[in-house]
XYZ file of C-alpha atoms in Angstrom:
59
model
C 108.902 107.501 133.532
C 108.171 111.292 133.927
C 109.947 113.219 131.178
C 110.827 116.820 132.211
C 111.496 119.295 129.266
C 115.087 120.447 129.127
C 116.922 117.208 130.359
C 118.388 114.583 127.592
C 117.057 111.622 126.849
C 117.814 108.755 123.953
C 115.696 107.959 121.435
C 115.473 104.196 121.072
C 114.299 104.101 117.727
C 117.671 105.679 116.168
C 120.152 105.611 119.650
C 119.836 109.367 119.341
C 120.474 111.967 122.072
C 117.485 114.312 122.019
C 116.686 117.041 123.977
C 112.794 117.535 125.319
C 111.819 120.563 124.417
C 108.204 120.574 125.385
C 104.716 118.084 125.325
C 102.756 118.203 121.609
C 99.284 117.139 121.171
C 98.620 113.123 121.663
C 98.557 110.951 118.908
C 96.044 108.125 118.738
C 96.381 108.114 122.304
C 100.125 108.431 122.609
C 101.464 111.178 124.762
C 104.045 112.836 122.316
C 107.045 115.160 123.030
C 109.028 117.343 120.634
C 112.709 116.726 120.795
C 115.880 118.426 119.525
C 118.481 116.236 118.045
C 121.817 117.078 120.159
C 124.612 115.811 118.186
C 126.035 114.739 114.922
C 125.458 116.357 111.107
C 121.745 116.733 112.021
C 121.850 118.134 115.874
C 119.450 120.904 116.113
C 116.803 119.163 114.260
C 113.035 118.816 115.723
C 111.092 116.136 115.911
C 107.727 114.428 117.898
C 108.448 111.365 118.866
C 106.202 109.404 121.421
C 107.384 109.683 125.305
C 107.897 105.881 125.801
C 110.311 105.953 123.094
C 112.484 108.057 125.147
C 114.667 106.630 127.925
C 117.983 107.790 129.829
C 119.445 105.102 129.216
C 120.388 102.661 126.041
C 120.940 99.314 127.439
């Protein structure tokens, strides 16, 4: 899956609803994306989180 900065995504680790801000350097091979929390007490929080372990969907 392409990710394209400005669209939301979920983060499956926590079920979050991030927002891609914009591609960070790779780590240990990863490709890695930093990501703006969207709701809750913490919304507005930054993180990188690796780009497979954001989808569009939570099943």
């Amino acid at each position: 899956m392409t990710i394209e900065a400005g669209k939301t995504y979920f983060f499956t680790k926590s079920g979050n609803e991030v927002r891609a801000i914009a591609p960070t350097t790779p780590y240990r091979g990863q490709a890695m994306w930093e990501v703006e929390r969207t709701d809750g007490a913490s919304a507005g929080k930054r993180m990188d989180v690796p780009a497979r372990a954001l989808v569009t969907q939570l099943n």
